[in-house]
Short mmCIF file of N, CA, C and O in Angstrom, two decimals:
data_model
loop_
_atom_site.label_atom_id
_atom_site.label_comp_id
_atom_site.label_asym_id
_atom_site.label_seq_id
_atom_site.Cartn_x
_atom_site.Cartn_y
_atom_site.Cartn_z
N UNK A 30 -0.67 41.98 30.80
CA UNK A 30 -1.32 41.01 29.94
C UNK A 30 -1.40 39.64 30.63
O UNK A 30 -2.44 39.00 30.64
N UNK A 31 -0.28 39.18 31.20
CA UNK A 31 -0.24 37.87 31.84
C UNK A 31 -1.13 37.83 33.08
O UNK A 31 -1.76 36.80 33.37
N UNK A 32 -1.19 38.93 33.82
CA UNK A 32 -2.04 38.97 35.01
C UNK A 32 -3.50 38.83 34.63
O UNK A 32 -4.25 38.09 35.28
N UNK A 33 -3.91 39.51 33.57
CA UNK A 33 -5.30 39.42 33.12
C UNK A 33 -5.60 38.01 32.60
O UNK A 33 -6.67 37.46 32.86
N UNK A 34 -4.66 37.44 31.87
CA UNK A 34 -4.83 36.09 31.32
C UNK A 34 -5.00 35.08 32.45
O UNK A 34 -5.88 34.22 32.42
N UNK A 35 -4.12 35.18 33.46
CA UNK A 35 -4.19 34.27 34.61
C UNK A 35 -5.52 34.44 35.35
O UNK A 35 -6.19 33.46 35.66
N UNK A 36 -5.89 35.69 35.63
CA UNK A 36 -7.13 35.95 36.36
C UNK A 36 -8.34 35.40 35.61
O UNK A 36 -9.22 34.77 36.21
N UNK A 37 -8.39 35.62 34.30
CA UNK A 37 -9.50 35.11 33.51
C UNK A 37 -9.53 33.59 33.48
O UNK A 37 -10.60 32.98 33.52
N UNK A 38 -8.37 32.96 33.41
CA UNK A 38 -8.30 31.49 33.42
C UNK A 38 -8.85 30.93 34.72
O UNK A 38 -9.63 29.97 34.71
N UNK A 39 -8.46 31.52 35.84
CA UNK A 39 -8.94 31.05 37.14
C UNK A 39 -10.44 31.32 37.29
O UNK A 39 -11.17 30.50 37.87
N UNK A 40 -10.93 32.44 36.75
CA UNK A 40 -12.35 32.74 36.84
C UNK A 40 -13.17 31.70 36.07
O UNK A 40 -14.23 31.27 36.53
N UNK A 41 -12.68 31.30 34.91
CA UNK A 41 -13.40 30.30 34.11
C UNK A 41 -13.48 28.97 34.86
O UNK A 41 -14.54 28.34 34.94
N UNK A 42 -12.37 28.55 35.45
CA UNK A 42 -12.36 27.29 36.21
C UNK A 42 -13.27 27.41 37.43
O UNK A 42 -14.03 26.49 37.74
N UNK A 43 -13.21 28.55 38.10
CA UNK A 43 -14.04 28.76 39.29
C UNK A 43 -15.53 28.73 38.92
O UNK A 43 -16.33 28.12 39.64
N UNK A 44 -15.90 29.37 37.83
CA UNK A 44 -17.30 29.36 37.40
C UNK A 44 -17.74 27.95 37.02
O UNK A 44 -18.86 27.54 37.34
N UNK A 45 -16.88 27.20 36.36
CA UNK A 45 -17.20 25.83 35.97
C UNK A 45 -17.44 24.98 37.21
O UNK A 45 -18.38 24.19 37.28
N UNK A 46 -16.58 25.15 38.21
CA UNK A 46 -16.74 24.40 39.46
C UNK A 46 -17.99 24.85 40.21
O UNK A 46 -18.68 24.02 40.82
N UNK A 47 -18.30 26.14 40.17
CA UNK A 47 -19.48 26.65 40.86
C UNK A 47 -20.76 26.09 40.23
O UNK A 47 -21.73 25.81 40.94
N UNK A 48 -20.76 25.91 38.91
CA UNK A 48 -21.91 25.32 38.23
C UNK A 48 -22.14 23.88 38.66
O UNK A 48 -23.25 23.36 38.55
N UNK A 49 -21.10 23.23 39.14
CA UNK A 49 -21.17 21.83 39.56
C UNK A 49 -20.97 21.69 41.07
O UNK A 49 -20.45 20.70 41.54
N UNK A 50 -21.40 22.70 41.80
CA UNK A 50 -21.17 22.74 43.24
C UNK A 50 -21.81 21.56 43.96
O UNK A 50 -21.24 21.01 44.90
N UNK A 51 -22.97 21.14 43.51
CA UNK A 51 -23.67 20.04 44.18
C UNK A 51 -23.30 18.67 43.62
O UNK A 51 -23.84 17.66 44.06
N UNK A 52 -22.38 18.63 42.69
CA UNK A 52 -21.94 17.36 42.10
C UNK A 52 -20.49 17.07 42.44
O UNK A 52 -19.65 17.97 42.44
N UNK A 53 -20.21 15.82 42.72
CA UNK A 53 -18.82 15.42 42.93
C UNK A 53 -18.16 15.25 41.58
O UNK A 53 -18.76 14.74 40.64
N UNK A 54 -16.92 15.71 41.46
CA UNK A 54 -16.21 15.59 40.20
C UNK A 54 -15.82 14.14 39.95
O UNK A 54 -15.50 13.40 40.88
N UNK A 55 -15.84 13.76 38.69
CA UNK A 55 -15.36 12.44 38.30
C UNK A 55 -13.84 12.43 38.49
O UNK A 55 -13.19 13.47 38.41
N UNK A 56 -13.28 11.28 38.74
CA UNK A 56 -11.85 11.16 39.01
C UNK A 56 -11.00 11.77 37.87
O UNK A 56 -10.00 12.43 38.12
N UNK A 57 -11.42 11.59 36.63
CA UNK A 57 -10.65 12.14 35.50
C UNK A 57 -10.78 13.65 35.41
O UNK A 57 -9.82 14.34 35.06
N UNK A 58 -11.96 14.18 35.75
CA UNK A 58 -12.11 15.63 35.81
C UNK A 58 -11.21 16.21 36.89
O UNK A 58 -10.54 17.22 36.67
N UNK A 59 -11.18 15.56 38.03
CA UNK A 59 -10.37 16.04 39.15
C UNK A 59 -8.89 16.00 38.80
O UNK A 59 -8.17 16.99 39.01
N UNK A 60 -8.42 14.90 38.26
CA UNK A 60 -7.01 14.78 37.90
C UNK A 60 -6.61 15.84 36.87
O UNK A 60 -5.56 16.48 36.99
N UNK A 61 -7.47 16.05 35.89
CA UNK A 61 -7.18 17.03 34.84
C UNK A 61 -7.17 18.45 35.40
O UNK A 61 -6.26 19.23 35.09
N UNK A 62 -8.15 18.77 36.23
CA UNK A 62 -8.20 20.11 36.81
C UNK A 62 -7.02 20.40 37.72
O UNK A 62 -6.47 21.49 37.72
N UNK A 63 -6.61 19.41 38.50
CA UNK A 63 -5.44 19.59 39.37
C UNK A 63 -4.21 19.90 38.53
O UNK A 63 -3.46 20.83 38.82
N UNK A 64 -4.01 19.15 37.46
CA UNK A 64 -2.86 19.39 36.58
C UNK A 64 -2.92 20.77 35.95
O UNK A 64 -1.93 21.49 35.89
N UNK A 65 -4.11 21.16 35.46
CA UNK A 65 -4.27 22.46 34.81
C UNK A 65 -4.00 23.60 35.79
O UNK A 65 -3.25 24.54 35.47
N UNK A 66 -4.59 23.53 36.97
CA UNK A 66 -4.45 24.62 37.95
C UNK A 66 -3.01 24.74 38.42
O UNK A 66 -2.46 25.85 38.48
N UNK A 67 -2.37 23.64 38.73
CA UNK A 67 -0.98 23.69 39.20
C UNK A 67 -0.05 24.21 38.11
O UNK A 67 0.82 25.04 38.36
N UNK A 68 -0.22 23.73 36.88
CA UNK A 68 0.63 24.17 35.77
C UNK A 68 0.40 25.65 35.46
O UNK A 68 1.36 26.39 35.24
N UNK A 69 -0.85 26.07 35.46
CA UNK A 69 -1.16 27.47 35.22
C UNK A 69 -0.52 28.36 36.28
O UNK A 69 0.12 29.36 35.95
N UNK A 70 -0.66 27.97 37.53
CA UNK A 70 -0.07 28.74 38.63
C UNK A 70 1.44 28.85 38.47
O UNK A 70 2.00 29.94 38.53
N UNK A 71 2.10 27.75 38.24
CA UNK A 71 3.57 27.74 38.11
C UNK A 71 4.04 28.53 36.89
O UNK A 71 5.00 29.30 36.98
N UNK A 72 3.39 28.32 35.76
CA UNK A 72 3.81 29.00 34.53
C UNK A 72 3.66 30.52 34.64
O UNK A 72 4.53 31.27 34.22
N UNK A 73 2.54 30.96 35.20
CA UNK A 73 2.34 32.40 35.32
C UNK A 73 3.22 33.00 36.40
O UNK A 73 3.61 34.17 36.30
N UNK A 74 3.57 32.23 37.41
CA UNK A 74 4.53 32.72 38.40
C UNK A 74 5.88 32.94 37.75
O UNK A 74 6.55 33.95 37.99
N UNK A 75 6.27 32.02 36.86
CA UNK A 75 7.54 32.18 36.13
C UNK A 75 7.52 33.37 35.18
O UNK A 75 8.56 33.94 34.88
N UNK A 76 6.34 33.74 34.71
CA UNK A 76 6.21 34.89 33.80
C UNK A 76 6.19 36.22 34.56
O UNK A 76 6.11 37.28 33.95
N UNK A 77 6.26 36.16 35.88
CA UNK A 77 6.37 37.37 36.68
C UNK A 77 5.06 37.93 37.19
O UNK A 77 5.01 39.08 37.63
N UNK A 78 4.01 37.12 37.15
CA UNK A 78 2.73 37.58 37.71
C UNK A 78 2.90 37.71 39.22
O UNK A 78 3.47 36.84 39.88
N UNK A 79 2.41 38.81 39.76
CA UNK A 79 2.60 39.11 41.18
C UNK A 79 1.86 38.13 42.08
O UNK A 79 0.81 37.60 41.71
N UNK A 80 2.40 37.92 43.27
CA UNK A 80 1.81 36.99 44.24
C UNK A 80 0.37 37.36 44.59
O UNK A 80 -0.47 36.49 44.80
N UNK A 81 0.08 38.64 44.66
CA UNK A 81 -1.26 39.09 44.97
C UNK A 81 -2.27 38.62 43.93
O UNK A 81 -3.41 38.29 44.26
N UNK A 82 -1.85 38.60 42.68
CA UNK A 82 -2.72 38.13 41.60
C UNK A 82 -2.79 36.61 41.60
O UNK A 82 -3.86 36.03 41.42
N UNK A 83 -1.65 35.96 41.81
CA UNK A 83 -1.61 34.49 41.81
C UNK A 83 -2.47 33.91 42.92
O UNK A 83 -3.19 32.94 42.71
N UNK A 84 -2.40 34.48 44.09
CA UNK A 84 -3.11 33.95 45.25
C UNK A 84 -4.40 34.72 45.51
O UNK A 84 -4.73 35.05 46.65
N UNK A 85 -5.14 34.96 44.46
CA UNK A 85 -6.38 35.73 44.55
C UNK A 85 -7.46 34.91 45.25
O UNK A 85 -7.32 33.72 45.48
N UNK A 86 -8.57 35.57 45.53
CA UNK A 86 -9.72 34.90 46.14
C UNK A 86 -10.24 33.79 45.22
O UNK A 86 -10.62 32.72 45.68
N UNK A 87 -10.21 34.05 43.92
CA UNK A 87 -10.67 33.05 42.95
C UNK A 87 -9.78 31.81 43.00
O UNK A 87 -10.27 30.68 43.03
N UNK A 88 -8.46 32.01 43.03
CA UNK A 88 -7.55 30.88 43.12
C UNK A 88 -7.77 30.12 44.43
O UNK A 88 -7.77 28.88 44.42
N UNK A 89 -7.95 30.85 45.52
CA UNK A 89 -8.19 30.19 46.81
C UNK A 89 -9.45 29.34 46.77
O UNK A 89 -9.49 28.24 47.32
N UNK A 90 -10.50 29.84 46.10
CA UNK A 90 -11.75 29.09 45.98
C UNK A 90 -11.54 27.81 45.18
O UNK A 90 -11.98 26.73 45.57
N UNK A 91 -10.84 27.93 44.05
CA UNK A 91 -10.56 26.76 43.21
C UNK A 91 -9.70 25.76 43.97
O UNK A 91 -9.97 24.56 43.98
N UNK A 92 -8.66 26.25 44.62
CA UNK A 92 -7.74 25.39 45.37
C UNK A 92 -8.49 24.64 46.48
O UNK A 92 -8.30 23.43 46.66
N UNK A 93 -9.34 25.36 47.20
CA UNK A 93 -10.10 24.72 48.28
C UNK A 93 -11.03 23.64 47.75
O UNK A 93 -11.11 22.55 48.32
N UNK A 94 -11.73 23.93 46.68
CA UNK A 94 -12.66 22.94 46.10
C UNK A 94 -11.92 21.70 45.65
O UNK A 94 -12.33 20.57 45.91
N UNK A 95 -10.80 21.89 44.96
CA UNK A 95 -10.04 20.74 44.47
C UNK A 95 -9.43 19.94 45.61
O UNK A 95 -9.34 18.72 45.54
N UNK A 96 -9.03 20.62 46.66
CA UNK A 96 -8.48 19.93 47.83
C UNK A 96 -9.56 19.08 48.51
O UNK A 96 -9.30 17.94 48.91
N UNK A 97 -10.77 19.62 48.63
CA UNK A 97 -11.87 18.86 49.22
C UNK A 97 -12.21 17.66 48.34
O UNK A 97 -12.41 16.55 48.85
N UNK A 98 -12.29 17.88 47.03
CA UNK A 98 -12.58 16.77 46.11
C UNK A 98 -11.49 15.70 46.19
O UNK A 98 -11.78 14.51 46.16
N UNK A 99 -10.25 16.14 46.29
CA UNK A 99 -9.13 15.21 46.41
C UNK A 99 -9.25 14.38 47.69
O UNK A 99 -9.04 13.16 47.67
N UNK A 100 -9.60 15.02 48.79
CA UNK A 100 -9.76 14.31 50.05
C UNK A 100 -10.91 13.30 49.97
O UNK A 100 -10.79 12.17 50.47
N UNK A 101 -11.98 13.69 49.32
CA UNK A 101 -13.12 12.79 49.16
C UNK A 101 -12.74 11.56 48.36
O UNK A 101 -13.08 10.43 48.72
N UNK A 102 -12.01 11.77 47.28
CA UNK A 102 -11.60 10.66 46.43
C UNK A 102 -10.63 9.75 47.18
O UNK A 102 -10.71 8.53 47.08
N UNK A 103 -9.72 10.33 47.96
CA UNK A 103 -8.74 9.51 48.67
C UNK A 103 -9.41 8.62 49.73
O UNK A 103 -8.91 7.55 50.05
N UNK A 104 -10.54 9.06 50.25
CA UNK A 104 -11.27 8.27 51.25
C UNK A 104 -12.12 7.20 50.58
O UNK A 104 -12.20 6.07 51.06
N UNK A 105 -12.74 7.54 49.46
CA UNK A 105 -13.70 6.64 48.83
C UNK A 105 -13.10 5.75 47.75
O UNK A 105 -13.65 4.69 47.46
N UNK A 106 -11.99 6.15 47.14
CA UNK A 106 -11.42 5.40 46.02
C UNK A 106 -9.95 5.13 46.29
O UNK A 106 -9.17 6.05 46.47
N UNK A 107 -9.57 3.88 46.29
CA UNK A 107 -8.18 3.54 46.58
C UNK A 107 -7.33 3.67 45.33
O UNK A 107 -7.58 3.03 44.32
N UNK A 108 -6.32 4.53 45.39
CA UNK A 108 -5.38 4.68 44.30
C UNK A 108 -5.90 5.40 43.08
O UNK A 108 -5.28 5.35 42.02
N UNK A 109 -7.00 6.12 43.21
CA UNK A 109 -7.61 6.77 42.07
C UNK A 109 -6.80 7.91 41.49
O UNK A 109 -6.74 8.08 40.29
N UNK A 110 -6.16 8.70 42.33
CA UNK A 110 -5.42 9.86 41.84
C UNK A 110 -4.00 9.52 41.40
O UNK A 110 -3.37 10.30 40.72
N UNK A 111 -3.50 8.41 41.82
CA UNK A 111 -2.19 7.92 41.39
C UNK A 111 -1.09 8.96 41.57
O UNK A 111 -0.32 9.24 40.66
N UNK A 112 -1.03 9.55 42.75
CA UNK A 112 0.04 10.49 43.06
C UNK A 112 -0.20 11.93 42.65
O UNK A 112 0.61 12.79 42.92
N UNK A 113 -1.31 12.22 42.00
CA UNK A 113 -1.64 13.58 41.62
C UNK A 113 -2.31 14.25 42.81
O UNK A 113 -3.29 13.73 43.34
N UNK A 114 -1.79 15.39 43.23
CA UNK A 114 -2.30 16.05 44.40
C UNK A 114 -2.19 17.57 44.26
O UNK A 114 -1.36 18.05 43.50
N UNK A 115 -3.00 18.30 44.98
CA UNK A 115 -2.94 19.76 44.96
C UNK A 115 -1.74 20.26 45.76
O UNK A 115 -1.32 21.38 45.58
N UNK A 116 -1.20 19.44 46.61
CA UNK A 116 -0.06 19.85 47.42
C UNK A 116 1.16 20.05 46.52
O UNK A 116 1.48 19.18 45.70
N UNK A 117 1.82 21.19 46.66
CA UNK A 117 3.02 21.45 45.86
C UNK A 117 4.18 20.60 46.34
O UNK A 117 4.28 20.26 47.50
N UNK A 118 5.06 20.29 45.42
CA UNK A 118 6.25 19.55 45.80
C UNK A 118 7.17 20.42 46.65
O UNK A 118 8.04 19.92 47.35
N UNK A 119 6.98 21.75 46.60
CA UNK A 119 7.77 22.67 47.41
C UNK A 119 7.38 22.62 48.89
O UNK A 119 8.16 22.94 49.75
N UNK A 120 6.12 22.21 49.17
CA UNK A 120 5.63 22.22 50.53
C UNK A 120 6.18 21.06 51.33
O UNK A 120 6.42 20.01 50.86
#
């Protein structure tokens, strides 16, 4: 159940980002999505979802897009993310 829930959540985010592929995310959209994706990943990992499901192609796509958007914002906007980043504190 949790694996399907996680997969569907990531698919929805991925589809939303794909619909806006040619648009840069607003700073508040980016901050919110980073928080949602990181919290979802951590919570479902704690629920025992397997690594293969957690690190799916869909998650990799979402992670890559948010990382690129984060890099763009860090170059163009000073202090916009206020410490919010896709990088895990474990890394």
